[in-house]
Short mmCIF file of C-alpha atoms in Angstrom, two decimals:
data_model
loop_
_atom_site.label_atom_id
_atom_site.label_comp_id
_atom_site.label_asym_id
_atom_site.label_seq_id
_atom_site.Cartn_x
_atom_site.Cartn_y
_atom_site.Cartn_z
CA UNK A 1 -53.23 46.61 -95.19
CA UNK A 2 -55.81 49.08 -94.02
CA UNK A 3 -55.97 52.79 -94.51
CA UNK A 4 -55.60 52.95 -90.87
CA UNK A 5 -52.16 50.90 -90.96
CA UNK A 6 -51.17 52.37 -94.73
CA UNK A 7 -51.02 55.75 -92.08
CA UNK A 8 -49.32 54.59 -88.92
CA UNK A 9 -46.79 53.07 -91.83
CA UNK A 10 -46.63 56.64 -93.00
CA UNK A 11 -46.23 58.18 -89.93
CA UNK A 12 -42.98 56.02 -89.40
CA UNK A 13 -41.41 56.45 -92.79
CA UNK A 14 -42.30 60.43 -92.11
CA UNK A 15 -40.06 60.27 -89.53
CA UNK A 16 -37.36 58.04 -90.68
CA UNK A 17 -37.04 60.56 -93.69
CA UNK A 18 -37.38 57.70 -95.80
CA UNK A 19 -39.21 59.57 -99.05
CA UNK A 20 -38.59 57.22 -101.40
CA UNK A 21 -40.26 54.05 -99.31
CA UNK A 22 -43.34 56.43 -99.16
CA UNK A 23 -43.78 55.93 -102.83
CA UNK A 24 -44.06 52.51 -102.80
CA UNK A 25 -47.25 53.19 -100.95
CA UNK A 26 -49.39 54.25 -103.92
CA UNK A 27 -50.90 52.31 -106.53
CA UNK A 28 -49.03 52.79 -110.03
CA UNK A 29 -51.91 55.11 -111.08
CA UNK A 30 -52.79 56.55 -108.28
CA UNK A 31 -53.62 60.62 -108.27
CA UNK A 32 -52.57 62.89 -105.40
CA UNK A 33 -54.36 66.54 -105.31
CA UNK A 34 -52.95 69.46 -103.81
CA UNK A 35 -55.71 72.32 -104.30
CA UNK A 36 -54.34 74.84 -102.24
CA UNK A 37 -50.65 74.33 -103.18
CA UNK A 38 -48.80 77.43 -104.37
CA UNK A 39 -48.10 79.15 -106.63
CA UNK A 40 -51.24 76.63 -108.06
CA UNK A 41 -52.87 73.84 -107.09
CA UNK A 42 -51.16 70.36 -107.94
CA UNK A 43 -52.35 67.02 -109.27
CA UNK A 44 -49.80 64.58 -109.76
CA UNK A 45 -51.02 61.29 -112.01
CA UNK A 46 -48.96 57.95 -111.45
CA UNK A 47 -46.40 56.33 -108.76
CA UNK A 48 -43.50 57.94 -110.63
CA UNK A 49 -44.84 61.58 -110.71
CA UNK A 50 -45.60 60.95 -106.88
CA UNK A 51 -42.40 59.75 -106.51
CA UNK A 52 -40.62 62.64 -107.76
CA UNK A 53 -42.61 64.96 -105.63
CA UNK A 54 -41.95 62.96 -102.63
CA UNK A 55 -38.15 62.69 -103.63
CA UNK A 56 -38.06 66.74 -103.58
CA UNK A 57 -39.56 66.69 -100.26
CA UNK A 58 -36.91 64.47 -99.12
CA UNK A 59 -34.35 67.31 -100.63
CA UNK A 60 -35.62 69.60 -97.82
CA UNK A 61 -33.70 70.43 -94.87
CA UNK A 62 -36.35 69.57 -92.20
CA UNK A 63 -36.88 66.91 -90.08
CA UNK A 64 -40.44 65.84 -89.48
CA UNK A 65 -42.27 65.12 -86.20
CA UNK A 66 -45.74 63.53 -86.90
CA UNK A 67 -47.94 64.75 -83.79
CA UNK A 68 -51.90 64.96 -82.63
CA UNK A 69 -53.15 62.15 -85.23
CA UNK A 70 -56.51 61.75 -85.06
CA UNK A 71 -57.91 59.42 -87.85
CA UNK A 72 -61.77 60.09 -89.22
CA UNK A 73 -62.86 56.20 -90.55
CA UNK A 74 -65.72 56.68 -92.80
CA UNK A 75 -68.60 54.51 -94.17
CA UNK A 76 -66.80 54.02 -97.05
CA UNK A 77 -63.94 50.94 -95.28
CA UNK A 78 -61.35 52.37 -98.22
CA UNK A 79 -61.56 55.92 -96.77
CA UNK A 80 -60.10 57.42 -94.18
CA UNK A 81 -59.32 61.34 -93.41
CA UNK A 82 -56.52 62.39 -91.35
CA UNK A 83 -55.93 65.21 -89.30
CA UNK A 84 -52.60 65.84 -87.80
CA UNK A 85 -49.37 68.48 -87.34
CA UNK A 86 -46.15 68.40 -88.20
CA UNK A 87 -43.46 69.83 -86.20
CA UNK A 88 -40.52 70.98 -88.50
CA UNK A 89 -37.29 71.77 -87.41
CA UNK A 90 -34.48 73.16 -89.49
CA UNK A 91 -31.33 71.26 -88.08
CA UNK A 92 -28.86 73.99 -89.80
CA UNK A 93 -30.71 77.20 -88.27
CA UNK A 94 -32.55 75.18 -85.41
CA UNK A 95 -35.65 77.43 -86.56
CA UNK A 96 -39.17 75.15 -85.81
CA UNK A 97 -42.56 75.73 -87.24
CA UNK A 98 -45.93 74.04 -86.68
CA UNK A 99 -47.84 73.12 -89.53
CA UNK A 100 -51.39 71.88 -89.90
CA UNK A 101 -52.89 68.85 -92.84
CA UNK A 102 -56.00 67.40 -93.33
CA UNK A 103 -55.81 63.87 -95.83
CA UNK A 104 -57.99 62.23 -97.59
CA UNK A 105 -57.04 58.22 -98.36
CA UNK A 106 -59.00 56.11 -100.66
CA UNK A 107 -56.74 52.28 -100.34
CA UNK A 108 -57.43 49.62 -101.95
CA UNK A 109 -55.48 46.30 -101.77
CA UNK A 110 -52.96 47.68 -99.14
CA UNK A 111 -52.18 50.75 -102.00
CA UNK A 112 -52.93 54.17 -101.76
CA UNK A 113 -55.33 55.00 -104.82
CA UNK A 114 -56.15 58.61 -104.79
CA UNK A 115 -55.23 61.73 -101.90
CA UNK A 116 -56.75 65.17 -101.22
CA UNK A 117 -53.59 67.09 -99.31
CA UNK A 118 -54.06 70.53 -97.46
CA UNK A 119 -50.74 71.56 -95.59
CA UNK A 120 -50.40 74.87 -94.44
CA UNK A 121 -47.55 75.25 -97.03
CA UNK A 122 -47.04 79.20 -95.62
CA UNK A 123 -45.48 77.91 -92.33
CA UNK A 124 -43.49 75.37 -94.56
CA UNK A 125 -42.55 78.16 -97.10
CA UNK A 126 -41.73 80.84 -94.03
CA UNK A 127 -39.07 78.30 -92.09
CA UNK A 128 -37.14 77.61 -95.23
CA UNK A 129 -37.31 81.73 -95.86
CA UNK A 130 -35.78 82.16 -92.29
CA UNK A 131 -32.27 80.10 -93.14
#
């Protein structure tokens, strides 16, 4: 699989709330980065720390809407970086917010090896405030 179709496959699980099948994405020692996560930034080592983040996502109250993807291939065919907006609605309060990520994929063999995440985790943290 290509970073390009590891993504769309993303995109898809994203919005079939399906958390758990997003884990199966990444390599068993695959690293995920999170500089500008707060309180502090976040580096998560393995499929089954990944997993466990991605399970507490999947704990949220939000449903996801995957919009404006625009996909950056590189010179390097096991990166790609990925710009797009997620559209979160809170089906108990019907609140919405629009938030912003860039992505950075390295894949290799169909497996997601390593990420770079930046989410504008204020918009995220300012809809679940509003409940």
């Amino acid at each position: 699989m290509t970073p390009r179709e590891l993504f769309d496959q993303r995109v898809r699980l994203i919005h079939e709330n399906r958390w758990q099948d997003l884990a199966q994405q990444y390599a068993p020692d695959a690293v995920v980065e999170i500089p500008f996560a707060p309180p502090q930034p976040i580096r998560l080592v393995g499929r089954d720390a990944i997993a466990a983040q991605l399970a507490r996502a999947g704990t949220l109250r939000l449903a996801f809407a995957v919009r404006d993807v625009l996909v950056h291939e590189t010179t390097d065919p096991e990166v790609i970086i990925v710009e797009y907006g997620y559209d979160l609605t809170d089906p108990a309060t019907g609140h919405t917010a629009s938030v912003d990520n860039i992505q950075l994929f390295r894949v290799r063999d169909g497996l997601i090896t390593h990420t770079r995440d930046f989410h504008d985790h204020r918009a995220i943290t300012e809809l679940l405030s509003r409940s």
